[in-house]
Short mmCIF file of C-alpha atoms in Angstrom, two decimals:
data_model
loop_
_atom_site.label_atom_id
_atom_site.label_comp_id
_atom_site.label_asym_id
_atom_site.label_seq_id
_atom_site.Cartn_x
_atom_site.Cartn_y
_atom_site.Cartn_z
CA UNK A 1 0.00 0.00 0.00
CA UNK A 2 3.14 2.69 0.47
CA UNK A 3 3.77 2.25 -3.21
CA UNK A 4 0.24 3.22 -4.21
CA UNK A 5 0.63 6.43 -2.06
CA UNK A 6 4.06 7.55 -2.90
CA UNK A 7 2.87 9.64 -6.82
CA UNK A 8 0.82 12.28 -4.76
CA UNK A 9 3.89 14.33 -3.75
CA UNK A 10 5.65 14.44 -7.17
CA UNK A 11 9.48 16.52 -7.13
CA UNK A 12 8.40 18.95 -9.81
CA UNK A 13 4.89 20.49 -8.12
CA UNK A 14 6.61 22.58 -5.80
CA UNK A 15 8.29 24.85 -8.56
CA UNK A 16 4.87 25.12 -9.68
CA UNK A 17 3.81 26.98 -6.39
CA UNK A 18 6.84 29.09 -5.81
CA UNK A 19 5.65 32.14 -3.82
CA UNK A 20 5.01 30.10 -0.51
CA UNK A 21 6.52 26.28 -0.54
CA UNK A 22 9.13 27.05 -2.48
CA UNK A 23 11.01 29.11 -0.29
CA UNK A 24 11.64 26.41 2.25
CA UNK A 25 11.75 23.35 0.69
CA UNK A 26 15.15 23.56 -0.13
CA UNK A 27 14.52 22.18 -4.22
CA UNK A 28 16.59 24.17 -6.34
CA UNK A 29 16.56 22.14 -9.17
CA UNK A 30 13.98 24.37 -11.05
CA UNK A 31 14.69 27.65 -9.06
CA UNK A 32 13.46 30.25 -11.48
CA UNK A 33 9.96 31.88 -10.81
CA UNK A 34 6.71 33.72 -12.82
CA UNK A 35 5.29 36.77 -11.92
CA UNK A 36 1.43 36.68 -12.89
CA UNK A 37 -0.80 39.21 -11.61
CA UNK A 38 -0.25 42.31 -9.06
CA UNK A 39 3.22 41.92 -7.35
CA UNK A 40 2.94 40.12 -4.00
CA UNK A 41 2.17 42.30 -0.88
CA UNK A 42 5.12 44.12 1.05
CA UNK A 43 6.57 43.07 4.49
CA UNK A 44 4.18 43.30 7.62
CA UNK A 45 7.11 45.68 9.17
CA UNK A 46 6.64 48.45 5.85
CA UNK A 47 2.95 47.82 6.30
CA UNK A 48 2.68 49.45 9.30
CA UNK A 49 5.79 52.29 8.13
CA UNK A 50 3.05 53.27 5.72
CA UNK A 51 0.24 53.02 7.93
CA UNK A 52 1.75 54.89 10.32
CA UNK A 53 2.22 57.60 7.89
CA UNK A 54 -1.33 57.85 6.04
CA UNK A 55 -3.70 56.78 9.05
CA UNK A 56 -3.17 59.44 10.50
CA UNK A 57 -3.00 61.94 7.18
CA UNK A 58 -6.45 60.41 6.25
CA UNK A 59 -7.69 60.85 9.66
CA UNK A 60 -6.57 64.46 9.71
CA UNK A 61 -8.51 64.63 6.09
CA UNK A 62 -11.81 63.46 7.82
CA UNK A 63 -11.42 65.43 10.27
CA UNK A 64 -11.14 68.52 7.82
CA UNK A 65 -13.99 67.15 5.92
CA UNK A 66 -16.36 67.09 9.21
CA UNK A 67 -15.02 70.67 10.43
CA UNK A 68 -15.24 72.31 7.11
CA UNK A 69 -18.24 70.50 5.75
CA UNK A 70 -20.42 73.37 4.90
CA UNK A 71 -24.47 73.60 5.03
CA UNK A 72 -24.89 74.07 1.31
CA UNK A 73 -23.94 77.38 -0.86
CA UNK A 74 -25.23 80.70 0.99
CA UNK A 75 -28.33 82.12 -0.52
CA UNK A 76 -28.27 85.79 -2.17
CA UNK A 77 -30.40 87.82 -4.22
CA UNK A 78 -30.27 87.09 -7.87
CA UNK A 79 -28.61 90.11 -9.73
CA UNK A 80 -29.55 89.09 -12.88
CA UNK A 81 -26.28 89.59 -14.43
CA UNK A 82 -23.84 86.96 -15.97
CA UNK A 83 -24.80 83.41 -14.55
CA UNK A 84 -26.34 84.96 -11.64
CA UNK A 85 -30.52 84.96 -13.30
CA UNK A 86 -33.10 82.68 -13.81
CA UNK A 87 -33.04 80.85 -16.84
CA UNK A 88 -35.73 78.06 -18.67
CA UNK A 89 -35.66 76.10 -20.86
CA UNK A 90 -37.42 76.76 -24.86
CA UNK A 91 -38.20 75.59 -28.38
CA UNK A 92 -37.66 78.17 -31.08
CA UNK A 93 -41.18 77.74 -32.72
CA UNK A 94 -40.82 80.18 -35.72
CA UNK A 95 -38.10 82.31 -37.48
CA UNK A 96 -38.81 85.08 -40.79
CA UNK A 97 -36.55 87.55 -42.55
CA UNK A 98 -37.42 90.99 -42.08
CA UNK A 99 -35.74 94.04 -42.82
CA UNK A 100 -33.53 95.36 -40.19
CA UNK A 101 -35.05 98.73 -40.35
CA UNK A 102 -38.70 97.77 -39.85
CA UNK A 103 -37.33 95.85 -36.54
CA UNK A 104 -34.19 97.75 -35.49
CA UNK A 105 -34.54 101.21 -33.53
CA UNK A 106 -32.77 103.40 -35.65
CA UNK A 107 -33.00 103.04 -39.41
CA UNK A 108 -30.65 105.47 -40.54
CA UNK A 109 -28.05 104.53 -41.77
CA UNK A 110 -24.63 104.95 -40.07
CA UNK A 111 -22.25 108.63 -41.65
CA UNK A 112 -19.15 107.21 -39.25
CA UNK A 113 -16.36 105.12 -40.65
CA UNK A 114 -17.56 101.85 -41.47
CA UNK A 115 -14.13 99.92 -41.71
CA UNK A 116 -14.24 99.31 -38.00
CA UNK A 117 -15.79 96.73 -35.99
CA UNK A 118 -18.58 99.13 -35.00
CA UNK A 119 -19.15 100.92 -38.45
CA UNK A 120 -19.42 98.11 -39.82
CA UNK A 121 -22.17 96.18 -37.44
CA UNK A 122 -24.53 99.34 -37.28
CA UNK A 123 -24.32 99.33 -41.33
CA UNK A 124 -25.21 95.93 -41.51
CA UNK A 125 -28.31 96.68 -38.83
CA UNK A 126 -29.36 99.38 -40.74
CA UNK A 127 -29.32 97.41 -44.52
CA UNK A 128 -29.29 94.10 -43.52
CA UNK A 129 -31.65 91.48 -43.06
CA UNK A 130 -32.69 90.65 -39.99
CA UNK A 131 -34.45 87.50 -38.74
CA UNK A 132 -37.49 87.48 -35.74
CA UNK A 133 -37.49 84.45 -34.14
CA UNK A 134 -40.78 83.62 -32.22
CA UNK A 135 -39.76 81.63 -28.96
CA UNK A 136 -42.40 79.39 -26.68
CA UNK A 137 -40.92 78.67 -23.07
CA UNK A 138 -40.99 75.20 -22.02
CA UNK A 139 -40.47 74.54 -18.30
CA UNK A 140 -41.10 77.29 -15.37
CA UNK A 141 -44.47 79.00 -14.43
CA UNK A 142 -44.65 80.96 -17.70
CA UNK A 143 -44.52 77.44 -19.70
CA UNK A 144 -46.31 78.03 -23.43
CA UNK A 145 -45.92 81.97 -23.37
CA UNK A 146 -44.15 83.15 -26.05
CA UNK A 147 -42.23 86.11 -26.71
CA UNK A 148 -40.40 87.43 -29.89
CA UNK A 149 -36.32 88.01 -30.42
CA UNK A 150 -34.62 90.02 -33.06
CA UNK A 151 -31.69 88.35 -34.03
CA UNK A 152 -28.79 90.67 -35.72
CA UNK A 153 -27.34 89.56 -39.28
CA UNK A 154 -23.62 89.81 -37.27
CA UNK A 155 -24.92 88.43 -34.32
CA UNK A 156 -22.39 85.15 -33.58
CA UNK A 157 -25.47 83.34 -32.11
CA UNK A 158 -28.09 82.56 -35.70
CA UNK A 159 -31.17 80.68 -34.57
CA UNK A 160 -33.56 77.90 -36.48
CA UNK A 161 -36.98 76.86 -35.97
CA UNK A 162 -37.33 73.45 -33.60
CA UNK A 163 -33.93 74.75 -32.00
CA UNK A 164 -33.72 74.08 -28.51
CA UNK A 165 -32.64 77.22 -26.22
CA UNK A 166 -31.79 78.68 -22.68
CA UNK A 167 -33.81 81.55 -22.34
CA UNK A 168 -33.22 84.18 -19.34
CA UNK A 169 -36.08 85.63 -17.44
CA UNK A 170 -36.18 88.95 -15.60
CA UNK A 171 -39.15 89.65 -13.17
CA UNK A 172 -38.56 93.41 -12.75
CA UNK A 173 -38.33 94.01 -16.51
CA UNK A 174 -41.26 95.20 -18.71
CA UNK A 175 -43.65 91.92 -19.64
CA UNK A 176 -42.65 92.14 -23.45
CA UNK A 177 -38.67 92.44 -21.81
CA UNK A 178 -38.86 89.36 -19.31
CA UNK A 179 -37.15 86.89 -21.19
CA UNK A 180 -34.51 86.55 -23.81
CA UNK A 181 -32.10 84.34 -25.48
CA UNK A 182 -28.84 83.80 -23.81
CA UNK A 183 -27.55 79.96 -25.08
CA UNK A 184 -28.47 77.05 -26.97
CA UNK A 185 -29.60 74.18 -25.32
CA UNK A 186 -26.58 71.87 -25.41
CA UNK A 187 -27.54 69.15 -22.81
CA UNK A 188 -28.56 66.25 -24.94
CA UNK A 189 -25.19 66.76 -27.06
CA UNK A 190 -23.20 66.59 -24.64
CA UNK A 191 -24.94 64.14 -22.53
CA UNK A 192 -24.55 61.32 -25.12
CA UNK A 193 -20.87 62.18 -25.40
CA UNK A 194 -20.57 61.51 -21.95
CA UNK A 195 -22.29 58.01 -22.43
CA UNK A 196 -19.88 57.03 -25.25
CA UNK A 197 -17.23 58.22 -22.42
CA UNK A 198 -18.61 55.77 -20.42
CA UNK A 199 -18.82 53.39 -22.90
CA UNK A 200 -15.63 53.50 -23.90
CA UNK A 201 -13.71 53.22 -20.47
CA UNK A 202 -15.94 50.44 -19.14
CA UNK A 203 -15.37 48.36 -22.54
CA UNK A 204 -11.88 49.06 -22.53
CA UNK A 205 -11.04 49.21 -18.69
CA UNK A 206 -13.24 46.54 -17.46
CA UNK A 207 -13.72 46.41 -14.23
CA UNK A 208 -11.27 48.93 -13.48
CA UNK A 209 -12.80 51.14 -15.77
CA UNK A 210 -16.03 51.05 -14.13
CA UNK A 211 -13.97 51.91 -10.70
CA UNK A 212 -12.53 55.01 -12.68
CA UNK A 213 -15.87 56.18 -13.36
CA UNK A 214 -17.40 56.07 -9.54
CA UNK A 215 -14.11 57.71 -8.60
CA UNK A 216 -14.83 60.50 -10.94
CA UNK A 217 -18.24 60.52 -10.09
CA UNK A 218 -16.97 61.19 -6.17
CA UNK A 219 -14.45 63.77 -7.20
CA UNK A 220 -17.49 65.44 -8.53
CA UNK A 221 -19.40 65.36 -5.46
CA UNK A 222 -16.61 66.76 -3.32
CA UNK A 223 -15.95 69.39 -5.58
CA UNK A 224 -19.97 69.84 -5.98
CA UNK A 225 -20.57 69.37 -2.21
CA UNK A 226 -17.66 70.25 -0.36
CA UNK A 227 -15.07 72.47 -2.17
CA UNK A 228 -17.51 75.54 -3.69
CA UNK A 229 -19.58 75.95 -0.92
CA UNK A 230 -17.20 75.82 1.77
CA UNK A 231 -15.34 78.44 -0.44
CA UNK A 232 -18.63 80.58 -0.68
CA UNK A 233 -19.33 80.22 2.85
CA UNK A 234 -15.67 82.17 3.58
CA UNK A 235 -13.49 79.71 4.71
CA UNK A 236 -9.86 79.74 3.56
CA UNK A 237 -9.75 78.35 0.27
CA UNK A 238 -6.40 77.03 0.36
CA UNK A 239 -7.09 74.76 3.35
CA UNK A 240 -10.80 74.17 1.46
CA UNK A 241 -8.53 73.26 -1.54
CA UNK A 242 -6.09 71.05 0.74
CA UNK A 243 -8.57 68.83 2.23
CA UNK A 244 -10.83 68.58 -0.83
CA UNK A 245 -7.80 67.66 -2.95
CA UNK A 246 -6.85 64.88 -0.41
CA UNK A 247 -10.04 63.34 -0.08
CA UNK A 248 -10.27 63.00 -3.65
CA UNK A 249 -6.59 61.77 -4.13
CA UNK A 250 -7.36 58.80 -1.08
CA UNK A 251 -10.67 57.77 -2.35
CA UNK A 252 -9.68 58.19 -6.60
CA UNK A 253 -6.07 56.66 -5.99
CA UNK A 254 -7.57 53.46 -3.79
CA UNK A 255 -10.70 53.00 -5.21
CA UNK A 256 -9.04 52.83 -9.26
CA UNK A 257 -5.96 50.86 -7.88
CA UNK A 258 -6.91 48.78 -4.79
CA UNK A 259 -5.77 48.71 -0.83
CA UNK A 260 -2.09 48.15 -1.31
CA UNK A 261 1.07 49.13 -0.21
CA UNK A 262 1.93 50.01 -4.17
CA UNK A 263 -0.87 52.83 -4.23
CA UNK A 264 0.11 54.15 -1.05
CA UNK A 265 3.81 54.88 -2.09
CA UNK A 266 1.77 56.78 -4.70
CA UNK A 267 -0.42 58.41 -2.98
CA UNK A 268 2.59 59.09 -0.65
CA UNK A 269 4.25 60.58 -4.07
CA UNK A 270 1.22 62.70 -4.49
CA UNK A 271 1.00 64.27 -1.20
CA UNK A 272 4.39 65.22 -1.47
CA UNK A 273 3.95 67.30 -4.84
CA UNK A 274 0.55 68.84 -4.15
CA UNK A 275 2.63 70.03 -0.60
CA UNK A 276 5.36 71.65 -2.85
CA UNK A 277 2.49 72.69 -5.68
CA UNK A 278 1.10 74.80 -2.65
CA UNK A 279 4.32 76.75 -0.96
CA UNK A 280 5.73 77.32 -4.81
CA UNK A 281 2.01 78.78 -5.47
CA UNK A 282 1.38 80.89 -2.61
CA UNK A 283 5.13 82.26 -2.81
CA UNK A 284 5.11 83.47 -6.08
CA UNK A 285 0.98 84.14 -6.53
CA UNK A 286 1.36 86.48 -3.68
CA UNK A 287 5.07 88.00 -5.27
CA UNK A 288 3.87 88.17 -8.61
CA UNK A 289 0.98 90.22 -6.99
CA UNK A 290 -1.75 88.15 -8.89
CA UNK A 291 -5.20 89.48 -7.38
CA UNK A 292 -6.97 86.56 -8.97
CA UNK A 293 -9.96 88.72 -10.28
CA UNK A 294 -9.44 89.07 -13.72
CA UNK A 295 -12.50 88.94 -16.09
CA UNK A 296 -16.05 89.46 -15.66
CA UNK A 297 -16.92 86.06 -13.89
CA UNK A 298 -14.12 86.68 -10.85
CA UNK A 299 -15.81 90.08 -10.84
CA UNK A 300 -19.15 88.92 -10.44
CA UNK A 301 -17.82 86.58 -8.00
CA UNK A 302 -15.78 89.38 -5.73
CA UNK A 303 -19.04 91.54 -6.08
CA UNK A 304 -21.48 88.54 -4.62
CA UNK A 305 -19.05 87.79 -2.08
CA UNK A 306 -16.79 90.31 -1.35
CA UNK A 307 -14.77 88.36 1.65
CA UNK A 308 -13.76 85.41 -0.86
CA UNK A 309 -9.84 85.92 -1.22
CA UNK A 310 -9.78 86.06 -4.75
CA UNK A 311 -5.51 85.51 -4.71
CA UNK A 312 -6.50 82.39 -2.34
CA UNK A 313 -8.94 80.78 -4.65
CA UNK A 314 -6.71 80.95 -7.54
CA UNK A 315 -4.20 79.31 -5.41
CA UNK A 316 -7.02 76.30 -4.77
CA UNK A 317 -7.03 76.27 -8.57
CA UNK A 318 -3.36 75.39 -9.13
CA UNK A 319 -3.53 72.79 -6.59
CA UNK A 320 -7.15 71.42 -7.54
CA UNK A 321 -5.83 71.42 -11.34
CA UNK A 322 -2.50 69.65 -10.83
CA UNK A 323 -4.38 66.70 -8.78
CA UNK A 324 -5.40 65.09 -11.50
CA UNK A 325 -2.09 64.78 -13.76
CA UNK A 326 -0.19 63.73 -10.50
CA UNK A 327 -1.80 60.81 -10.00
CA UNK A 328 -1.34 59.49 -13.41
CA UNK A 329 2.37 60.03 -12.76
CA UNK A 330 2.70 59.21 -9.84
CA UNK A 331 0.64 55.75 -10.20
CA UNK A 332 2.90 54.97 -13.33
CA UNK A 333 5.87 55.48 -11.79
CA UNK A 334 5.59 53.64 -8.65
CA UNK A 335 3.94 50.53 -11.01
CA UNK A 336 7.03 50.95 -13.07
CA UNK A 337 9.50 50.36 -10.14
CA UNK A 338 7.03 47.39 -9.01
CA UNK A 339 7.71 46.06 -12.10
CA UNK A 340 11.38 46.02 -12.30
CA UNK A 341 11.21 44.38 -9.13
CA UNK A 342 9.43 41.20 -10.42
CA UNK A 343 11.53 41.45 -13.01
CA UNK A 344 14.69 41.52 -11.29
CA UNK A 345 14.29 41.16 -7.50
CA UNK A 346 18.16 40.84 -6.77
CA UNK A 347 18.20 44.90 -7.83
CA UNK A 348 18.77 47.31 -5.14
CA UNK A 349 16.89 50.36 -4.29
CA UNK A 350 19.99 52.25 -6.64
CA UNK A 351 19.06 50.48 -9.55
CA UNK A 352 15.63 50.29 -9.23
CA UNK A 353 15.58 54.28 -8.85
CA UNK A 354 18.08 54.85 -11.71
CA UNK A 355 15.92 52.04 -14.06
CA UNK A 356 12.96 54.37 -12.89
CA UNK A 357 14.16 57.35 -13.27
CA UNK A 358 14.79 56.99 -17.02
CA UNK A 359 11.45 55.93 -17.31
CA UNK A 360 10.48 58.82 -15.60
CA UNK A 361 12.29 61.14 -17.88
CA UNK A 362 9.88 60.53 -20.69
CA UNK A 363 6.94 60.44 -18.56
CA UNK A 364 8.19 64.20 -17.89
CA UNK A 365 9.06 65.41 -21.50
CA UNK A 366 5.06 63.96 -22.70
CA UNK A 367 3.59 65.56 -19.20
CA UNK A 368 5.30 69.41 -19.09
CA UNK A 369 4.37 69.67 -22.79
CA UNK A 370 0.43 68.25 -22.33
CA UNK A 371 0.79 71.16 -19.22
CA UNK A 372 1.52 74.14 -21.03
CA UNK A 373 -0.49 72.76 -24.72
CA UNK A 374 -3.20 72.62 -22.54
CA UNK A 375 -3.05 75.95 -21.00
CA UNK A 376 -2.34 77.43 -24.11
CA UNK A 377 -5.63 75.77 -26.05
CA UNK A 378 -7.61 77.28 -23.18
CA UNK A 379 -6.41 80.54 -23.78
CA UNK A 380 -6.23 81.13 -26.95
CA UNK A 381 -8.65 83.58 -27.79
CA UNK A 382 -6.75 85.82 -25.58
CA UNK A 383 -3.45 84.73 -27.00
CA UNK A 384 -5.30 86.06 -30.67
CA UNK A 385 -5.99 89.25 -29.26
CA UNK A 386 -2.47 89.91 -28.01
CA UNK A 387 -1.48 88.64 -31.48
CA UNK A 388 -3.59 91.26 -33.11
CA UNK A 389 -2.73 93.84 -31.19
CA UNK A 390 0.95 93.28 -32.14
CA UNK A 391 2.18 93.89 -28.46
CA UNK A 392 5.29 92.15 -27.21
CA UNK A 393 6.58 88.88 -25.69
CA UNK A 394 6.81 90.71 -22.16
CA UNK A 395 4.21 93.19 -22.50
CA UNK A 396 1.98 90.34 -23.01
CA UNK A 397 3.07 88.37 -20.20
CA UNK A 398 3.47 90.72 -17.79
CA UNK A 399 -0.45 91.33 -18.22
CA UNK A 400 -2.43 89.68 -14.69
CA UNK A 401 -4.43 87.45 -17.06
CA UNK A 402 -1.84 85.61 -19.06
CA UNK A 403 0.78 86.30 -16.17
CA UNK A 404 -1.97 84.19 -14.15
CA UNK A 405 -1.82 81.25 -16.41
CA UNK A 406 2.26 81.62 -16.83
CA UNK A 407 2.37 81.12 -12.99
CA UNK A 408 -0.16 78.33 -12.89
CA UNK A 409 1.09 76.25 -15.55
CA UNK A 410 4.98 76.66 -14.31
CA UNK A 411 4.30 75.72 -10.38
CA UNK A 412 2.40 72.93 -11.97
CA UNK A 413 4.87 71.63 -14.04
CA UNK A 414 7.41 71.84 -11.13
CA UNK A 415 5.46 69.82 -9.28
CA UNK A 416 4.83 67.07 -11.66
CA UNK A 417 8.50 67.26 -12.05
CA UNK A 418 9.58 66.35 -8.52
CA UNK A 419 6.77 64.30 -8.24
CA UNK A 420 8.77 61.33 -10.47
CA UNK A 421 12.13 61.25 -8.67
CA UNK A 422 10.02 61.04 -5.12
CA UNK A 423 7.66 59.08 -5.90
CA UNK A 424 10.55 56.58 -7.68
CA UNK A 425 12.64 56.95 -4.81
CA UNK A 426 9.95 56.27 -2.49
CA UNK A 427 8.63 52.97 -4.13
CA UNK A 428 12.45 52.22 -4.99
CA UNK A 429 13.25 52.02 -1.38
CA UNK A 430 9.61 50.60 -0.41
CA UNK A 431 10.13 47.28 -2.58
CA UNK A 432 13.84 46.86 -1.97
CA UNK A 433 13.00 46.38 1.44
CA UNK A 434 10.64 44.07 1.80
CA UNK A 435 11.48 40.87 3.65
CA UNK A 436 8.66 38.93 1.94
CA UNK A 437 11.05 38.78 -1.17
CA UNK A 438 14.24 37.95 0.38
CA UNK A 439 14.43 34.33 -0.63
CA UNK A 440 14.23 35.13 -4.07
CA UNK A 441 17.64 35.55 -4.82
CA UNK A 442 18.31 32.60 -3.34
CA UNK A 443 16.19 31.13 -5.44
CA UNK A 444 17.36 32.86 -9.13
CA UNK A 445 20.93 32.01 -8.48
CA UNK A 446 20.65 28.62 -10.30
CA UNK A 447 19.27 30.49 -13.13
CA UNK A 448 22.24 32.48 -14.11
CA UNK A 449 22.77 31.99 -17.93
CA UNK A 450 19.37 35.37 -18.02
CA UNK A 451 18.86 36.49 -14.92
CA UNK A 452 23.03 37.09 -14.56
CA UNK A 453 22.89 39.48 -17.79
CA UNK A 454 19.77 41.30 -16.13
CA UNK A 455 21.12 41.59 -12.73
CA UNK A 456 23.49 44.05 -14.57
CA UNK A 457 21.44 46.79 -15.71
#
């Protein structure tokens, strides 16, 4: 009967199960090992290093959370200006040509110079045609009225009949006045974009796409529920900006990448650079002089609620801005070091940081240059008018408003910067240490026609 039960414990099964049996059962005879799947856990010892670190930083972000949590935004009188009025929504229901004269107040036509911008729009309401657009309101307590709009051949804004529109309303004004055409009604456009968004990331991402997508979903709510009212209801907005970024760093970072001791060296990483993001940002936001209230909507804003530091909330901007590009490098670089672990576990925590690093190099040309293209793309209207008006390089950005984006984009970029040879260093020394993996040099030694020509780089 002992020769029936002597095939259960074959030699070569062991090699099959590396990870645990392998490491004391003293066969060497097939010593190399696979990596499949997420890298195995760190030590219990670098467990707690890091727990001991971001307990009590996520504690300390609750704690903000529950202090700062504010009641909802503070209620004001509508002024009626800018986004600050009453709007529905409504169907454009009819549209004719008439003559600009028969519909315009003035039909003379204009003696001034009609080469400029303004000679040339009153000539074209005084001889032009001109369209009236009949409009019927479709949601609010005026729902079916309808009210007529003159729309201007020059005007940038042309309307069609079925066209959906935002319409504002204005109690105070005469009954014929009360409402008028400010937008188009984008909602169902863009709505479906979003869905193919979704779509896309869930077919492509699986499960972890899916995870990306409640992650955004929370960042939204934060910013929806926490960060703007708390801001409107006059607390400091860098600390606002501080806590709100946090709590959307722990719960994005963990949520997308999982409890492990890999995303918190990143989110480790992350702190780090939103830390230096915010001293770079006050210094030179407050050297520069940068008031922060630069167009029409800051205005509005400074005139609603004149205790908001304007400076301060365009600090919270540079830090709520960079967030989101800082965890994409930080994630990638601590994965990368991860992986040159499994690939080489007899590397130190020099030539896992140097093997990084390079990688990191790249991941810094790609991520300055997105940085500033971005930037740029959103201002370029302005950048046109500087253009036209032929002014210089350092006329045009010593101006607040593109001085404002200058400063924002460079303490950004500085702090996507640092964030790859801390966040590499970090995870470098994180995964050299672990004691979990000390065995596996033992056990690669055997191996040395590849792994010896690896070892070396």
């Amino acid at each position: 009967m002992t020769t029936t039960q002597q095939p259960p414990p074959p030699p070569p099964q062991p090699p099959h199960g590396p990870g645990r049996s392998g490491a004391g059962s003293g066969d060497h005879g097939h010593g190399h090992s696979h990596n499949h799947g997420p890298a195995a856990p760190v030590s219990q010892h670098l467990r707690k290093v890091i727990a001991a670190i971001l307990v009590p930083f996520s504690v300390a972000v609750v704690v903000g959370l529950a202090v700062l949590w504010p009641g909802g935004a503070p209620a004001h009188e509508r002024t009626g200006v800018g986004f600050d009025r009453q709007t529905q929504q409504a169907t454009v229901t009819r549209v004719e040509k008439v003559d600009c004269k028969s519909v315009n107040a003035s039909g003379d036509t204009p003696t001034g110079d009609t080469s400029t911008a303004e000679g040339s729009s009153a000539q074209q309401q005084a001889t032009g045609t001109c369209e009236n657009a009949t409009i019927r309101v479709d949601t609010g307590k005026d729902k079916g009225r309808t009210f007529k709009e003159v729309v201007q051949p020059d005007s940038p804004r042309q309307l069609r009949e079925g066209q959906q529109v935002i319409v504002a309303y204005a109690p105070d004004a005469p009954e014929n006045l009360q409402y008028s055409v400010t937008d188009a009604n984008r909602k169902f456009p863009m709505a479906l974009l979003a869905g193919i968004f979704a779509v896309a990331v869930v077919v492509v991402g699986r499960l972890r796409g899916v995870m990306a997508l409640v992650a955004l979903a929370v960042s939204f709510m934060v910013l929806t529920f926490f960060i703007l009212p708390a801001i409107l209801q006059g607390s400091n907005p860098l600390v606002v900006a501080v806590v709100g970024a946090s709590a959307i760093m722990l719960i994005a970072l963990y949520m997308c990448h999982g409890l492990s001791a890999r995303t918190s060296v990143a989110v480790l990483g992350t702190l780090v650079s939103l830390l230096l993001i915010g001293l770079l940002g006050s210094l030179f936001i407050g050297w520069a002089a940068l008031t922060g209230n630069t167009d029409d909507n800051t205005g509005l804003i400074h005139g609603l609620y004149p205790h908001i530091d304007m400076s301060g909330l365009l600090l919270a901007g540079v830090i709520i801005g960079s967030l989101g590009v800082l965890d994409d490098v930080t994630v990638t670089q601590t994965s990368a070091v991860w992986e040159l672990h499994a690939a080489n576990p007899t590397m130190g925590w020099r030539g896992l940081y140097r093997a990084g690093i390079r990688i990191g190099r790249d991941h810094i040309a790609s991520v300055v240059n997105t940085l500033v293209l971005a930037y740029a793309g959103a201002a370029l209207p302005l950048l046109l008018l500087f253009s036209i008006a032929q002014s210089s390089v350092t006329d045009v950005a010593n101006s607040e408003l593109v001085a404002e984006e200058i400063v924002r984009t460079l303490v950004g970029s500085i702090g996507l910067v640092a964030s790859v040879p801390v966040t590499t260093a970090l995870a470098a020394l994180v995964v050299s240490a672990d004691r979990t993996g000390s065995h596996e040099p033992a056990q690669a030694a055997p191996g040395r026609g590849g792994r010896g020509r690896r070892r070396k780089r």
